[in-house]
Coordinates of C-alpha atoms in Angstrom, one line a residue:
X290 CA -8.9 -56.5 17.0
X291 CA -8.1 -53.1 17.9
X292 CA -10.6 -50.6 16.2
X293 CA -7.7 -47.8 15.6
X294 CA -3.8 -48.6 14.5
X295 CA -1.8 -45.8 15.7
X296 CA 1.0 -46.6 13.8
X297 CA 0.1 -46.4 10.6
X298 CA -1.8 -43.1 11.1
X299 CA 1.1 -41.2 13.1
X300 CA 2.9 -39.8 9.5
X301 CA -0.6 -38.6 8.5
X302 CA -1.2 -36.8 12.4
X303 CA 2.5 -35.3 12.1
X304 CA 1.6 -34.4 8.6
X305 CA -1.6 -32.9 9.7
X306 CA 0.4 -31.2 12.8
X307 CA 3.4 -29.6 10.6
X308 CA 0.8 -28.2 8.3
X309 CA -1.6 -26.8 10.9
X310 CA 1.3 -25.2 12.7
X311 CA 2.2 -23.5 9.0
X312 CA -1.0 -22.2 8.7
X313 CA -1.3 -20.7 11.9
X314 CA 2.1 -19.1 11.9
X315 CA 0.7 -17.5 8.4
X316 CA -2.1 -16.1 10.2
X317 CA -3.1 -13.5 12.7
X318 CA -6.4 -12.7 14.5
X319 CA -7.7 -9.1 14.5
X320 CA -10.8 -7.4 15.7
X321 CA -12.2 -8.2 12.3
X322 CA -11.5 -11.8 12.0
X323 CA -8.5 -13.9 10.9
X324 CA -6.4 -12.6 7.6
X325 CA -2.7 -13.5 5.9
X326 CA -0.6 -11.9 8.1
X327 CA 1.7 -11.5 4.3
X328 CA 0.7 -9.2 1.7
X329 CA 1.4 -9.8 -1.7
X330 CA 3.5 -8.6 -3.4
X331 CA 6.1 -7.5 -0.6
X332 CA 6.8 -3.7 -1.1
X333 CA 9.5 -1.8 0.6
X334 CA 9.4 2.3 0.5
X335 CA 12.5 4.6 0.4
X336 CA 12.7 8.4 1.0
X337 CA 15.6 9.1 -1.4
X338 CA 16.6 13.0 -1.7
X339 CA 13.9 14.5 -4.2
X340 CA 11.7 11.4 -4.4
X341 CA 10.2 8.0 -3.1
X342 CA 11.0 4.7 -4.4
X343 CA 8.9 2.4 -4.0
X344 CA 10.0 -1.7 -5.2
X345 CA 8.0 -4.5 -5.3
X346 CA 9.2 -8.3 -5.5
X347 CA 7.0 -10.0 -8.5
X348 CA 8.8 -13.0 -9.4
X349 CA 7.4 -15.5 -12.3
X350 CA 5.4 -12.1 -13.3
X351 CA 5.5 -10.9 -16.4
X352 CA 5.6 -7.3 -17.8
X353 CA 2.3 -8.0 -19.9
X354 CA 0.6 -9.3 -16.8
X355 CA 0.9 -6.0 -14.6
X356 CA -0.7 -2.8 -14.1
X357 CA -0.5 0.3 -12.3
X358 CA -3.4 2.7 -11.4
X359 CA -3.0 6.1 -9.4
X360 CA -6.2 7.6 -8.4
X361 CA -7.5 9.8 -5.2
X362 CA -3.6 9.3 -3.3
X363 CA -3.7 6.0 -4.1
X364 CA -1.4 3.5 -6.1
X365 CA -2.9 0.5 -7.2
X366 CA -1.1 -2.8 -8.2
X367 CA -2.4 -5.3 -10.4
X368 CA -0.9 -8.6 -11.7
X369 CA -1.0 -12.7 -12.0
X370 CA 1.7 -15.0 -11.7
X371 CA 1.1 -17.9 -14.1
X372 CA 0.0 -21.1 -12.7
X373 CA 2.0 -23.9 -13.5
X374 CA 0.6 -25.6 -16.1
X375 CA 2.1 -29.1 -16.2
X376 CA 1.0 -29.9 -12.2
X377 CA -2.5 -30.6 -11.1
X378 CA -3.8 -29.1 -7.7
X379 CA -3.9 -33.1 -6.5
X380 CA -0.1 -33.3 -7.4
X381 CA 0.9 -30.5 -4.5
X382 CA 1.9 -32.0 -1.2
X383 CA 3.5 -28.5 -0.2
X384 CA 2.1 -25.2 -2.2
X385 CA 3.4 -22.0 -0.8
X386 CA 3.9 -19.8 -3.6
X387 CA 1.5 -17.7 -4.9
X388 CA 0.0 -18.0 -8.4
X389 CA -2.9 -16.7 -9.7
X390 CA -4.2 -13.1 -9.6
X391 CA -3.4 -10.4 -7.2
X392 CA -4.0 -6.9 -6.4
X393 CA -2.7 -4.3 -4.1
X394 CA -3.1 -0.7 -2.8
X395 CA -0.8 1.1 -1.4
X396 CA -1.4 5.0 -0.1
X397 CA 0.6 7.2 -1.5
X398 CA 3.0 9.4 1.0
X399 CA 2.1 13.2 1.2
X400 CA 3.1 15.2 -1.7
X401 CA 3.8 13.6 -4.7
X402 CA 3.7 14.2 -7.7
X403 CA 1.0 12.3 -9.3
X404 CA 1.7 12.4 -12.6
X405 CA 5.4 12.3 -12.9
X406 CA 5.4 8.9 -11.7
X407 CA 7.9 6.5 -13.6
X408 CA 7.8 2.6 -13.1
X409 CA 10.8 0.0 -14.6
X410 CA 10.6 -3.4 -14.2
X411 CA 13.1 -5.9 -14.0
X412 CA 14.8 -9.1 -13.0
X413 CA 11.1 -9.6 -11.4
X414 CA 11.6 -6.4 -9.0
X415 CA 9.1 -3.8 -10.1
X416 CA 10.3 -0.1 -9.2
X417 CA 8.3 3.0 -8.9
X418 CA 9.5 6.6 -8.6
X419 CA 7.7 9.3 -7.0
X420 CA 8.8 12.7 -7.0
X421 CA 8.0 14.7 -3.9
X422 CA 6.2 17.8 -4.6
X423 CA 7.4 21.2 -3.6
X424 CA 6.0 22.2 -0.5
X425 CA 5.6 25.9 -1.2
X426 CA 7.2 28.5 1.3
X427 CA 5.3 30.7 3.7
X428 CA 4.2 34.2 2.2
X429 CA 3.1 37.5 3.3
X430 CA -0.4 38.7 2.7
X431 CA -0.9 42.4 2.3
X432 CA -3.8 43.6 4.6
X433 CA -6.5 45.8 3.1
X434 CA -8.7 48.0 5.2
X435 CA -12.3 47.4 4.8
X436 CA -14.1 50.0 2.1
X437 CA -17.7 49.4 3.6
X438 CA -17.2 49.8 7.3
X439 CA -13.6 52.0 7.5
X440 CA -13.7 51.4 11.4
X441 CA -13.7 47.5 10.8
X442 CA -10.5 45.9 10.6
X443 CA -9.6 42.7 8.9
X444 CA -6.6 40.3 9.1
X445 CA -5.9 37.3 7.1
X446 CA -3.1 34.8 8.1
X447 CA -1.8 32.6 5.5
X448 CA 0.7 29.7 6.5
X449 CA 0.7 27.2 4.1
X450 CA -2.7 25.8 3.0
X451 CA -4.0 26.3 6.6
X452 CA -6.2 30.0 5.9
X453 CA -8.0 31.6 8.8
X454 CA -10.1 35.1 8.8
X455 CA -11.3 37.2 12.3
X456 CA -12.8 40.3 11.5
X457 CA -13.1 42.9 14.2
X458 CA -15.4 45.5 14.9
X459 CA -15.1 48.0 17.3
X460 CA -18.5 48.8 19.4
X461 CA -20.0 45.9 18.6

């Protein structure tokens, strides 16, 4: 009496194949270990004239179930999809959508402005507006001569938010 029927356990090896190969392909090593290669919620980010637009998929979330945070360049997203209440965990034979809580941070692109953000959501796509700041112009800095030590010279050079000083002094 053979000890092992390979015909009745081949569905349950493919089965054990097709799902191993799923899980793999959703899956990527890095220096720090293995981790989703998917993020959720998928974002995209547009550069549109005076702003960014940033959407994000959330479908089967509701409005009452999200939140956004901004705080030290950062935008936080926070959410849960509902579980499906009528289906047990033992009923799945397949479960690849998401439910349950979430949570995402995104950094914010350089020079927003923070607090004129503006977020509508819809049709499960959430959508976030962030108008670009105004990147001020070069300008010309008069140049004082030094009261204390009239042979000293000073020169400041101001491009931006990059500042630098040299003081020189003659004789020294």
């Amino acid at each position: 009496m053979p000890v092992f029927r390979l015909h009745h356990n081949l569905g349950s090896l493919r089965d054990l194949e097709q799902e191993v190969d799923r899980l793999l392909r959703n899956v990527q090593l890095t220096v720090h270990g293995v981790r989703a290669r998917r993020k959720f919620p998928a974002i995209n980010v547009y550069e549109v004239d005076n702003e960014y637009l940033l959407t994000a998929e959330l479908p089967g979330t509701q409005l009452s179930d999200l939140e956004l945070t901004v705080a030290n360049g950062m935008l936080t997203l926070r959410g849960k999809r509902a579980d499906l209440d009528h289906v047990s965990e033992s009923s799945f034979r397949r479960s690849e959508r998401f439910h349950g809580g979430w949570e995402r941070s995104v950094p914010l692109p350089e020079r927003v402005i923070e607090d004129k953000l503006a977020a509508t959501f819809a049709n499960g796509v959430l959508k976030i507006r962030l108008p670009k700041a105004v990147q001020s112009p070069a300008r010309k800095i008069q140049i004082n001569a030094d009261q204390e030590n009239p042979d000293a010279t000073e020169s400041r050079i101001d491009s931006g938010s990059d500042v630098s000083s040299e003081v020189i002094r003659p004789n020294e």
